[in-house]
Short mmCIF file of C-alpha atoms in Angstrom, two decimals:
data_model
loop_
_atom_site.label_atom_id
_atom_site.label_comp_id
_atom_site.label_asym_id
_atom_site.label_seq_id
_atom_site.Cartn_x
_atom_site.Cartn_y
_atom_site.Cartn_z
CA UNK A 1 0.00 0.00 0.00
CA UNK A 2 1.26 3.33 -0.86
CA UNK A 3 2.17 6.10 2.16
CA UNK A 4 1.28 8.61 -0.47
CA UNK A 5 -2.50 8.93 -1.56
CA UNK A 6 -2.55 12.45 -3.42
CA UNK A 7 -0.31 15.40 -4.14
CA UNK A 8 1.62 17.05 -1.24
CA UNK A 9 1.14 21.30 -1.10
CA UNK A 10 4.07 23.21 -2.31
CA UNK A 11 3.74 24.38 1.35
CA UNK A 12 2.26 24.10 4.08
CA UNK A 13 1.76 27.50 6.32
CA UNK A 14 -0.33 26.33 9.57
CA UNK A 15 -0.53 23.85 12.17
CA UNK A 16 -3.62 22.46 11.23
CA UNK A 17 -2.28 22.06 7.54
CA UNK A 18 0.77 19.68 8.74
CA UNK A 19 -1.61 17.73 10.98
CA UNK A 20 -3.70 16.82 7.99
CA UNK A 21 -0.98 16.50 5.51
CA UNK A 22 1.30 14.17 7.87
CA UNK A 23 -2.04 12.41 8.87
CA UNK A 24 -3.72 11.65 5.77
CA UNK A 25 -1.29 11.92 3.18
CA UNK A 26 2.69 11.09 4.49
CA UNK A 27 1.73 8.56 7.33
CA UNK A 28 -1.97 7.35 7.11
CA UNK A 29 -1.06 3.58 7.70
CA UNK A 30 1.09 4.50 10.75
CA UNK A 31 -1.74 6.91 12.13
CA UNK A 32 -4.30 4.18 11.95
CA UNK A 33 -2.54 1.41 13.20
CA UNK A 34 -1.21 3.42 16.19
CA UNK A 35 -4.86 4.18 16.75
CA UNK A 36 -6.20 0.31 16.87
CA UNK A 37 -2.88 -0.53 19.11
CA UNK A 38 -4.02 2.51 21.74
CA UNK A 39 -7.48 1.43 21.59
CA UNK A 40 -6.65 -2.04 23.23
CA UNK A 41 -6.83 -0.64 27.09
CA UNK A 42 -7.41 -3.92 28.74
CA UNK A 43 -6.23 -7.35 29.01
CA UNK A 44 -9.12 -9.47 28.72
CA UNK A 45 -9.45 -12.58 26.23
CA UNK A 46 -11.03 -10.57 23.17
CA UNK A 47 -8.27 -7.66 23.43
CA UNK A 48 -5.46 -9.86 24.08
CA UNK A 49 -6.34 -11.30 20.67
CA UNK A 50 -7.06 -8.61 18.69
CA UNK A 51 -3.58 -7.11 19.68
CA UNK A 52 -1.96 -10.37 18.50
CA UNK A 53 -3.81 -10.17 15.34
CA UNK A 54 -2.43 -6.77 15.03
CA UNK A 55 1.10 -7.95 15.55
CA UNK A 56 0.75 -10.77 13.25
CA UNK A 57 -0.75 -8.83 10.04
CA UNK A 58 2.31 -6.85 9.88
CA UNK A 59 5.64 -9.64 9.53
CA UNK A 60 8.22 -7.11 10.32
CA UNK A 61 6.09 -6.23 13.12
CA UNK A 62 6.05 -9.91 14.60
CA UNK A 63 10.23 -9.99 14.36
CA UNK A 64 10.43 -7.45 16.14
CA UNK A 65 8.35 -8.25 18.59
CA UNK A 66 9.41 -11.72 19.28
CA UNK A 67 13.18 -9.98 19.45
CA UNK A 68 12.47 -7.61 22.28
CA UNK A 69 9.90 -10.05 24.11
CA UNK A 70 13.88 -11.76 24.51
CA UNK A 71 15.52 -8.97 25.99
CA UNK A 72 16.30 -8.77 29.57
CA UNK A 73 15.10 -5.25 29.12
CA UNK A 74 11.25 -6.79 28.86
CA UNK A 75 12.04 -10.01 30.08
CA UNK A 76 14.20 -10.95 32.82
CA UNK A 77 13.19 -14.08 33.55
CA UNK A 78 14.83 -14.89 30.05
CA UNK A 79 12.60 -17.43 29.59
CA UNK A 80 12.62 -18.31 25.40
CA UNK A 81 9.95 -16.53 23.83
CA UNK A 82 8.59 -17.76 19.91
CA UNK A 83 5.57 -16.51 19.54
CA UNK A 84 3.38 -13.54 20.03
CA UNK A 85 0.88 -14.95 22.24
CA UNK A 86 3.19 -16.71 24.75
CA UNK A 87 4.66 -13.11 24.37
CA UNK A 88 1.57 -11.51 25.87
CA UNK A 89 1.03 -14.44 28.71
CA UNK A 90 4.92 -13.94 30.25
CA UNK A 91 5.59 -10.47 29.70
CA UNK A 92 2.20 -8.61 29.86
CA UNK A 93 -0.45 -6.91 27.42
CA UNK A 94 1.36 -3.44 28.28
CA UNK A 95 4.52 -4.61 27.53
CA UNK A 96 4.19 -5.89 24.46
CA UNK A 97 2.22 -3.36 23.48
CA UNK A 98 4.86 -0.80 24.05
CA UNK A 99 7.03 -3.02 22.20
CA UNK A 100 4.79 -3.00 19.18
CA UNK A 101 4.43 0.92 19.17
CA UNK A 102 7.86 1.35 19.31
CA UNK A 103 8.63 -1.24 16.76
CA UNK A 104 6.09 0.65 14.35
CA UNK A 105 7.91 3.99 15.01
CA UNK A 106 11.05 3.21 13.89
CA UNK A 107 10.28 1.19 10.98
CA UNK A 108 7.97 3.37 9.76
CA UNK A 109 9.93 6.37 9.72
CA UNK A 110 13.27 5.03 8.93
CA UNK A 111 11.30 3.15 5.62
CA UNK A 112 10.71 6.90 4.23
CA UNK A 113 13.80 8.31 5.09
CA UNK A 114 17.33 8.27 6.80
CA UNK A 115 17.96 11.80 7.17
CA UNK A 116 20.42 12.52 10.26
CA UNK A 117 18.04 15.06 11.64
CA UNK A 118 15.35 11.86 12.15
CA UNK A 119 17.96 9.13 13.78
CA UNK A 120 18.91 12.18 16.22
CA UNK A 121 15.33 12.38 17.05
CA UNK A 122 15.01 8.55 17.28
CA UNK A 123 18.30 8.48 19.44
CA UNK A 124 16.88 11.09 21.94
CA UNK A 125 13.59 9.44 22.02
CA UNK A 126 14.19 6.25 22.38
CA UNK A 127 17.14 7.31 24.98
CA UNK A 128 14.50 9.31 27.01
CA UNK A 129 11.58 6.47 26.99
CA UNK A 130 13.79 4.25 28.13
CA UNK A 131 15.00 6.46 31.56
CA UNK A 132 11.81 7.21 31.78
CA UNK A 133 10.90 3.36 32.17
CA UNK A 134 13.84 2.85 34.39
CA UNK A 135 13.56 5.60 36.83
CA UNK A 136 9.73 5.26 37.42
CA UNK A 137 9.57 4.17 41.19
CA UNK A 138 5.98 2.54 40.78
CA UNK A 139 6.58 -0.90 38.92
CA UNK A 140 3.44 -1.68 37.74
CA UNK A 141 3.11 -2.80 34.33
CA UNK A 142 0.95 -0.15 33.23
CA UNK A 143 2.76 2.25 34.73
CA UNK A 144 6.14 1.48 33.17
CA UNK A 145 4.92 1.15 29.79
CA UNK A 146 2.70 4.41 29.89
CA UNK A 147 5.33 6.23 30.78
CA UNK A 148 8.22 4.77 28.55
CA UNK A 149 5.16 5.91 25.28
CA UNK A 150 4.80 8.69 26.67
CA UNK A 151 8.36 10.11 26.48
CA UNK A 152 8.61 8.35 23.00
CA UNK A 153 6.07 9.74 21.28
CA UNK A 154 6.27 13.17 22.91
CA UNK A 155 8.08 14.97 20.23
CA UNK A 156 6.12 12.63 17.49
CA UNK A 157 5.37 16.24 15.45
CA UNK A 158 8.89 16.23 14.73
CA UNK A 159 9.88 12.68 14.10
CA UNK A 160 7.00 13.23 11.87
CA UNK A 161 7.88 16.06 9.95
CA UNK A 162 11.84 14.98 9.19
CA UNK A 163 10.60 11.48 8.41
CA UNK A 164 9.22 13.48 5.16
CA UNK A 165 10.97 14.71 1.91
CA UNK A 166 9.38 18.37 1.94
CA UNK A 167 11.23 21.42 0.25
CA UNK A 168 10.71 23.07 3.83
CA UNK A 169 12.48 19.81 5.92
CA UNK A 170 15.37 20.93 3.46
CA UNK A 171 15.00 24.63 4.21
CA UNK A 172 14.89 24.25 7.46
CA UNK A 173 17.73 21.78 7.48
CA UNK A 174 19.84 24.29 6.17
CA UNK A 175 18.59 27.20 8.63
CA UNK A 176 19.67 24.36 11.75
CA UNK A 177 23.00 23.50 10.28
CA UNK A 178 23.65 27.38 9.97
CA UNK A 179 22.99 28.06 13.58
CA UNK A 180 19.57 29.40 13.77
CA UNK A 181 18.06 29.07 16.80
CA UNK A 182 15.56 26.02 16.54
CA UNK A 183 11.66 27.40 17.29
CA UNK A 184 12.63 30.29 15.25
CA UNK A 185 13.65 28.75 12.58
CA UNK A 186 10.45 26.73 12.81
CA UNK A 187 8.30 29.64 12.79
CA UNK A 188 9.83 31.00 9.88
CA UNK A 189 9.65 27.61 7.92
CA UNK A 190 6.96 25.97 9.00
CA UNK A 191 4.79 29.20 10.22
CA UNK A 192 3.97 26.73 13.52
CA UNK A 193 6.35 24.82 15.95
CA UNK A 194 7.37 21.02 16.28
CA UNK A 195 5.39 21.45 19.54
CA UNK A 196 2.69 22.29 18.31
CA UNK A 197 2.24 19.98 15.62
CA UNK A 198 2.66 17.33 18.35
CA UNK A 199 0.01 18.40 20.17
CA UNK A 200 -2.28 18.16 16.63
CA UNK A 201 -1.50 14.75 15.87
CA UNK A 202 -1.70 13.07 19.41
CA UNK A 203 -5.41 14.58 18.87
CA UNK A 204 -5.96 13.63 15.74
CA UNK A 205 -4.42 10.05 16.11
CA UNK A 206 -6.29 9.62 19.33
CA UNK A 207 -2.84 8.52 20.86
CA UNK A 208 -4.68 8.37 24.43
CA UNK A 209 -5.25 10.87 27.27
CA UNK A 210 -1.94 10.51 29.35
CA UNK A 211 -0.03 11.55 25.77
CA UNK A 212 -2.36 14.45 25.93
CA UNK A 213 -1.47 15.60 29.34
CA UNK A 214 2.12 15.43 28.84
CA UNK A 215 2.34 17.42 25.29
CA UNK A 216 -0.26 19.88 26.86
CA UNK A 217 1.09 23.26 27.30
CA UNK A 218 1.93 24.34 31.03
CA UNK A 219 2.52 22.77 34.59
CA UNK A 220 2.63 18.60 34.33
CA UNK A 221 -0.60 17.71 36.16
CA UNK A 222 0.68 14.33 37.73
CA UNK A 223 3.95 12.97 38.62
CA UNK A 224 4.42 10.72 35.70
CA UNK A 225 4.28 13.28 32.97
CA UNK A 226 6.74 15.44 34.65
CA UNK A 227 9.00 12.70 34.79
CA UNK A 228 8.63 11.78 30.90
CA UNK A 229 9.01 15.74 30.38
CA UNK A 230 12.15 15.66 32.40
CA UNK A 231 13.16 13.08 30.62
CA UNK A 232 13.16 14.08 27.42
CA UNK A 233 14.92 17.21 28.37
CA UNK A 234 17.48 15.32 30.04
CA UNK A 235 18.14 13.29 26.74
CA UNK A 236 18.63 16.16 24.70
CA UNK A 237 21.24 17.69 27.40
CA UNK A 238 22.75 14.51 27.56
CA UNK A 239 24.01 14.30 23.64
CA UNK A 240 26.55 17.38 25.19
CA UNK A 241 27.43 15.53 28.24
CA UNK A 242 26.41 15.12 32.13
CA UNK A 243 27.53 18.17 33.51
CA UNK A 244 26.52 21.65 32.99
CA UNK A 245 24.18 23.99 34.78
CA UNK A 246 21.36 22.92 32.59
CA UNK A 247 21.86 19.19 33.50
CA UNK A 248 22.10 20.02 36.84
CA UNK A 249 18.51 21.45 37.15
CA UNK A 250 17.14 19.00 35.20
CA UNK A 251 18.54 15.85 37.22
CA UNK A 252 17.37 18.13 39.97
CA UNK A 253 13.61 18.21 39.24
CA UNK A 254 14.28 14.72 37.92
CA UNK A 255 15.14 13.72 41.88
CA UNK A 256 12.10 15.40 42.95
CA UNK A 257 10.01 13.32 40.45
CA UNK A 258 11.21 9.77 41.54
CA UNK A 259 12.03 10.86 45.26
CA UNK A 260 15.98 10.85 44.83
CA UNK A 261 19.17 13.21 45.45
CA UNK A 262 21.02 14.16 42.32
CA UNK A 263 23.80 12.18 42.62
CA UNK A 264 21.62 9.21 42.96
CA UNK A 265 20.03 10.48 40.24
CA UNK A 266 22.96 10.88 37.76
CA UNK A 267 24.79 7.25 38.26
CA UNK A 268 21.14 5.97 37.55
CA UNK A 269 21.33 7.95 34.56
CA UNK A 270 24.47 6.81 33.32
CA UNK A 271 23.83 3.05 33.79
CA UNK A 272 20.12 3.49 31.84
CA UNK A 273 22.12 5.47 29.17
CA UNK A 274 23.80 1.69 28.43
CA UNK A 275 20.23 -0.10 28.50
CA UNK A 276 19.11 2.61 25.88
CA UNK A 277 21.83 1.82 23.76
CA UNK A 278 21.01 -2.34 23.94
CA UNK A 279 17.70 -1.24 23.36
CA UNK A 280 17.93 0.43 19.95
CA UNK A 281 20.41 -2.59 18.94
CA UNK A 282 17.49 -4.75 19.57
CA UNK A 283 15.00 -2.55 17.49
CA UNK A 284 17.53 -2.92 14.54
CA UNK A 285 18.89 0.44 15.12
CA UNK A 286 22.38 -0.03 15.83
CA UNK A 287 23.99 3.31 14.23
CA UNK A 288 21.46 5.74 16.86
CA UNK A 289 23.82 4.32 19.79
CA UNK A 290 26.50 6.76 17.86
CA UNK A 291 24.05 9.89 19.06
CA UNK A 292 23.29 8.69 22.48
CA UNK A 293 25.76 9.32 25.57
CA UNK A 294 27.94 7.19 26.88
CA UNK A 295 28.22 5.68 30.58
CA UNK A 296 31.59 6.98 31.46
CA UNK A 297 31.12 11.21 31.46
CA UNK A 298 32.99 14.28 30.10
CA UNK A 299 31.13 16.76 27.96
CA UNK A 300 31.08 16.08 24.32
CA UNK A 301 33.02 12.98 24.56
CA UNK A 302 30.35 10.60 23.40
CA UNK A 303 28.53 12.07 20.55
CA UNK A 304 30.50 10.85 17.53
CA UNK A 305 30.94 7.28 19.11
CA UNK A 306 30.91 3.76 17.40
CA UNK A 307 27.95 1.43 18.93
CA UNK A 308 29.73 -0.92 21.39
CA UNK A 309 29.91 -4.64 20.29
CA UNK A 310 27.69 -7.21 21.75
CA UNK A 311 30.00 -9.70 23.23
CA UNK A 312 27.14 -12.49 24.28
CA UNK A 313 25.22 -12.44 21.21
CA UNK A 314 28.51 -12.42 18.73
CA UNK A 315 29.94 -15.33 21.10
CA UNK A 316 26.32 -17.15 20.53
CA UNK A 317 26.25 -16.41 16.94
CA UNK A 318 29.66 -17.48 16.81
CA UNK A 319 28.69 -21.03 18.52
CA UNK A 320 26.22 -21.53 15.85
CA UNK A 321 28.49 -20.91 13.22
CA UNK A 322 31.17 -23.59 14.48
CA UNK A 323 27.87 -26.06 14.88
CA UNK A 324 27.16 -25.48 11.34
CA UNK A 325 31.01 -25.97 10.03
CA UNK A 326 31.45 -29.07 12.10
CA UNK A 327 28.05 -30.69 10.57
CA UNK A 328 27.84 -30.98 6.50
CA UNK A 329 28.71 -26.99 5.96
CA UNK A 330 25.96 -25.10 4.19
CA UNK A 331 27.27 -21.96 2.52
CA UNK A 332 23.89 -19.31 2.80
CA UNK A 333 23.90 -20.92 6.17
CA UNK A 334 26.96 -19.93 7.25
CA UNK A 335 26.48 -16.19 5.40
CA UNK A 336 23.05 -15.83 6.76
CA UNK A 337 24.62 -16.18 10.69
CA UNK A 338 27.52 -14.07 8.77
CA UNK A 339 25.22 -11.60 8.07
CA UNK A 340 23.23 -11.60 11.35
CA UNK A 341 26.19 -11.45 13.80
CA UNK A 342 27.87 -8.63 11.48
CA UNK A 343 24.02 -6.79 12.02
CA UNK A 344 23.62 -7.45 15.27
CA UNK A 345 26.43 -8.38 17.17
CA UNK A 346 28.69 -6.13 15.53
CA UNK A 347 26.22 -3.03 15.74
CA UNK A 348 25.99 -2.64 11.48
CA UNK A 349 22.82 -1.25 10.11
CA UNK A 350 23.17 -2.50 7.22
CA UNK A 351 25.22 -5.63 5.98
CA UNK A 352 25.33 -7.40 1.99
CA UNK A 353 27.54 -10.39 0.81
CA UNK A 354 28.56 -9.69 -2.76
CA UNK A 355 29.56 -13.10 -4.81
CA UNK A 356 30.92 -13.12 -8.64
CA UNK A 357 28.40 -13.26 -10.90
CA UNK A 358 28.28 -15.67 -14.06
CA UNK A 359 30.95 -13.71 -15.94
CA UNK A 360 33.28 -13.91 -13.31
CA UNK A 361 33.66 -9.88 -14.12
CA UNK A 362 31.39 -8.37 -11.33
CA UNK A 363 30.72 -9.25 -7.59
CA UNK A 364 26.94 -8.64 -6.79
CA UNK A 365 24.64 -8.93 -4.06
CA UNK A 366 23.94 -12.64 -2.76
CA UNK A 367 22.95 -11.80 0.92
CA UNK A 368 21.09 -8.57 2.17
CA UNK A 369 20.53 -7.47 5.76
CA UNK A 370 19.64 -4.56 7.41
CA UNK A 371 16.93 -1.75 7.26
CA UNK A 372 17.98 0.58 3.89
CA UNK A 373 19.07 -2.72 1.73
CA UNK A 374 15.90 -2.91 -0.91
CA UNK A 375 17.79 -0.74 -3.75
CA UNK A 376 21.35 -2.84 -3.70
CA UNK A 377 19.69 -6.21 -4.85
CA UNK A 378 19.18 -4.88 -8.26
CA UNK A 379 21.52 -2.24 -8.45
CA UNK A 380 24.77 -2.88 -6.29
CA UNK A 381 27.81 -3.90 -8.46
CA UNK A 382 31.54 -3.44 -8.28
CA UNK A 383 33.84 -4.89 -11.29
CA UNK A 384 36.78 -6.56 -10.00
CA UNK A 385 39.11 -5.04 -12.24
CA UNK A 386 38.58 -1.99 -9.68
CA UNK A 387 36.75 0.62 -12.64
CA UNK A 388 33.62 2.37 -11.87
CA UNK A 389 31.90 4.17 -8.85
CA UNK A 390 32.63 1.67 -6.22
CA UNK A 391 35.90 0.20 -7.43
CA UNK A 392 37.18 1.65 -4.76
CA UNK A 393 35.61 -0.86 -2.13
CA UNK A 394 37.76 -3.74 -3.44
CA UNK A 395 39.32 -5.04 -0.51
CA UNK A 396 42.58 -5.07 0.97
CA UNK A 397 44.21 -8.67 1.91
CA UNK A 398 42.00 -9.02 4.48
CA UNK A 399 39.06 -7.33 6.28
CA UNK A 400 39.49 -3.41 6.79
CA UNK A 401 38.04 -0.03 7.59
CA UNK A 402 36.96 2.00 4.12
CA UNK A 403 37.53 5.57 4.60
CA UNK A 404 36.32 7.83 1.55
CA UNK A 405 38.71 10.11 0.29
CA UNK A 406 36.15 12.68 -0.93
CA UNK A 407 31.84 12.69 -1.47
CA UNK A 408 29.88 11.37 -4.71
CA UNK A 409 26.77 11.71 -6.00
CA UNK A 410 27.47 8.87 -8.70
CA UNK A 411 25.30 6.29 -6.88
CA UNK A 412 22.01 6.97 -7.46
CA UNK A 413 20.01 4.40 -5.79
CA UNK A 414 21.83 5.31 -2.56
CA UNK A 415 23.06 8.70 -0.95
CA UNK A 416 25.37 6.74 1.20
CA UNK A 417 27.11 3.91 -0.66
CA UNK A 418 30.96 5.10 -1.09
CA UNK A 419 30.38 7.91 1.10
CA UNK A 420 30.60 6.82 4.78
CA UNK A 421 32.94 4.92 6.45
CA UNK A 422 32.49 0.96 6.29
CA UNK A 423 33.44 -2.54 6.76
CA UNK A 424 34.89 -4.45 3.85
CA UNK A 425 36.23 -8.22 4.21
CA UNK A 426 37.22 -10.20 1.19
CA UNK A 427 36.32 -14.04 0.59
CA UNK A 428 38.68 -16.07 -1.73
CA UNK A 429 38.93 -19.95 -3.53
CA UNK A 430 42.09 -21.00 -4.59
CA UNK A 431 43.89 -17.63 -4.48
CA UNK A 432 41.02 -15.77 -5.93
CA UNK A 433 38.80 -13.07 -5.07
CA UNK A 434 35.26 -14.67 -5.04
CA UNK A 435 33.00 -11.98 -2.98
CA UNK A 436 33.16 -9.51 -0.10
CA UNK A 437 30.88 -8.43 3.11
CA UNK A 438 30.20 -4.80 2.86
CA UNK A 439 28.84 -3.14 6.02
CA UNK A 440 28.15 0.82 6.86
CA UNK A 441 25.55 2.28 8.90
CA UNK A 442 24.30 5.21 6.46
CA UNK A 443 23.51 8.04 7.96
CA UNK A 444 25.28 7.56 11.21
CA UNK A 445 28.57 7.90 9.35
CA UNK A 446 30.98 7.46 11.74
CA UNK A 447 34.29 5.86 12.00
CA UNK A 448 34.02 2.06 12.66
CA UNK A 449 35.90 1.09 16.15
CA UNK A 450 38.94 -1.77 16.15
CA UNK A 451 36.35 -3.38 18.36
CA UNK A 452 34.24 -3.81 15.57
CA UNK A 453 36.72 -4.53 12.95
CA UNK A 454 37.75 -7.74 14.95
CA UNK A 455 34.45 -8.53 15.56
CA UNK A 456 33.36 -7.92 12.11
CA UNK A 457 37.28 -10.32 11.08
CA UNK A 458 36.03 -12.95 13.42
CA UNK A 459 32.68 -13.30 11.37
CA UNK A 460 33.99 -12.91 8.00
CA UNK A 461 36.76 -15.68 8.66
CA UNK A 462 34.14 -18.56 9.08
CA UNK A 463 32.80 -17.69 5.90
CA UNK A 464 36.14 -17.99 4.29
CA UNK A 465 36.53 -21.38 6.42
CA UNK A 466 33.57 -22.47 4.80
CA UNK A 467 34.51 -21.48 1.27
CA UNK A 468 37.53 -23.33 1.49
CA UNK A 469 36.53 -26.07 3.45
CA UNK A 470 34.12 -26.73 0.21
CA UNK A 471 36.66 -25.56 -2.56
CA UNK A 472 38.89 -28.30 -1.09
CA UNK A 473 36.21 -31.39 -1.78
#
């Protein structure tokens, strides 16, 4: 089904205009199904079902789901979780229903667009729902999961609005990288605020009364949506470090929400910044762990950062690879736990394996994974006599960083491809180059760590064990 159902406006110029265009003509599928998932208020028989029908209509949806319902975040009894309904039984209707909303969040958004301005805003939100969560002193289930929406969706207006390719997300792109101060520039642009256009679509999306109260102008009316206001305040601080005068009020009022002094406060923070980060890893958005802070301090320090690696899932991953070498080896096996491991593990949004093609000229895509992949299976190809726009990416000996020497607009298809830093390992038969993992993380363009580079070595080499363990029959 298509996002887009008629022609956008050359512009919009009011809050009520944005509402309807981000509601009815950018995001319709997204408004409605946030809708039916807020509906479901209880946890009786009928509702439990409907939200699992829900879930299930949407694939993608049920993953992702069924990946978080085996968090320790959600689930700490770590009991093994494989389907939706057992899903709702151990972990709770609210839960998973959190887990839903957030899953439709990201994907949705990051499916229309990758722009840096929207995984900054996915960073801080996800970042801020998940203190929010953390730092709530009642534990009820309800509770918790009210309050970790809550902070998520409270700056939906502007996830929203950079999520769409409008001339004025460019304009006012331009007027933010140039130092303008932000609700200005808004005014000027958009002729309302990010605010504001929150507070329009939480209405028209019914997203639920507690939403409501904490987007609502003025004085928080409970505890809870002071705490989710603080919270999101504190995440945006946060992306400049954990001190400054600013911080310091806000972890104040933060200690009067939850009961706590502000140092109490702040080495809470810091170990929560680390759950945010596993978090987004586990809604496949490994390169937003770049824009959140890190757990160790000093202003500025963690902003341009390289996701850590995952060193129980890559040793897992890496126990299931030696299973399958040690049995009869299976080659898209082995590459599709490659592939995985280099995802997940390794903290890559997106990962291919290129093999030659019939020719023998070209290496092309075998193996895609990773959100921002659709485009390469028909169009990513590098010749292996090194000519043409990504000639460059021809590996080295063995795995290394790619570092571009200077921006391209050759590649078409893809904005980032050649541009950012990435990944590049090289499989070979009998002395010969026979394909390559590629792996960057788009937008998030930042240096890959040695950590990962190892990591990334470790995976690549039992894919070359397996190519030569069958070369050699």
């Amino acid at each position: 089904m298509s996002t887009k159902t008629e022609t956008p406006p050359s512009r919009m110029n009011s809050t009520q205009a944005w509402v309807t265009y981000l509601s009815k003509v950018e995001l319709p599928v997204l408004a409605n199904t946030l809708r039916r998932i807020d509906e479901l208020t209880d946890s009786s028989n009928s509702t439990v079902n409907e939200l699992a029908n829900v879930i299930l209509n949407d694939a993608q949806l049920t993953s992702q789901v069924l990946r978080l319902s085996n968090t320790v975040f959600y689930n700490q009894t770590r009991t093994q979780v494989s389907t939706v309904s057992r899903a709702i039984t151990l972990i709770g209707f609210d839960a998973v229903k959190s887990m839903a909303i957030s899953s439709l969040i990201v994907d949705s958004l990051l499916k229309r667009n990758d722009r840096p301005h929207l995984l900054r805003c996915l960073a801080r939100a996800i970042h801020a729902a998940v203190q929010a969560r953390c730092l709530l002193p009642k534990r009820n289930e309800h509770a918790l999961e009210e309050v970790f929406i809550g902070a998520l969706l409270m700056n939906i207006g502007e996830l929203a609005f950079w999520s769409c390719e409008t001339k004025q997300a460019n304009e006012l792109e331009g007027r933010l990288r140039n130092g303008e101060p932000p609700v200005e520039a808004q005014k000027s642009v958009l002729h309302t605020t990010f605010a504001e256009i929150t507070r329009g679509l939480v209405e028209a999306w019914s997203l639920g009364p507690f939403i409501k109260e904490v987007v609502a102008p003025g004085q928080a009316n409970s505890k809870a949506a002071s705490l989710v206001r603080h919270s999101v305040e504190m995440a945006r601080l946060s992306e400049d470090g954990w001190r400054g005068a600013d911080m310091e009020k806000v972890m104040e009022a933060l200690g009067q929400d939850i009961g706590e002094n502000t140092a109490a406060v702040r080495d809470q923070l810091k170990v929560n910044a680390g759950e945010a980060a596993r978090v987004a890893v586990s809604l496949g958005i490994p390169q937003v762990t770049a824009l959140m802070p890190g757990s160790q301090g000093g202003p500025g320090e963690e902003t341009a950062r390289a996701p850590e690696v995952d060193p129980n899932l890559q040793l897992q991953i890496l126990r299931d690879l030696t299973h399958s070498l040690t049995d009869k080896p299976d080659i898209n096996e082995v590459c599709q736990l490659v592939i995985e491991g280099i995802h997940r593990a390794v903290g890559m949004q997106r990962v291919v394996l290129l093999m030659s093609d019939r020719s023998g000229l070209e290496l092309i895509p075998r193996k895609l994974g990773g959100r921002g992949t659709d485009a390469w299976k028909d169009n990513f190809t590098i010749r292996k006599d090194g000519t043409g726009a990504l000639g460059a990416l021809l590996p080295h000996a063995s795995c290394y960083v790619y570092q571009p020497k200077s921006k391209t607009d050759r590649i078409t298809y893809d904005r980032w491809l050649g541009n950012v830093p990435a990944l590049v390992g090289p499989l070979n038969a009998k002395g010969r180059l026979v394909g390559l993992f590629y792996a960057d993380n788009a937008a998030a363009d930042y240096l890959p760590s040695e950590e990962q580079l190892t990591a990334f070595s470790h995976f690549v080499q039992n894919a070359q064990l397996c190519i030569t363990l069958l070369s050699s029959h």
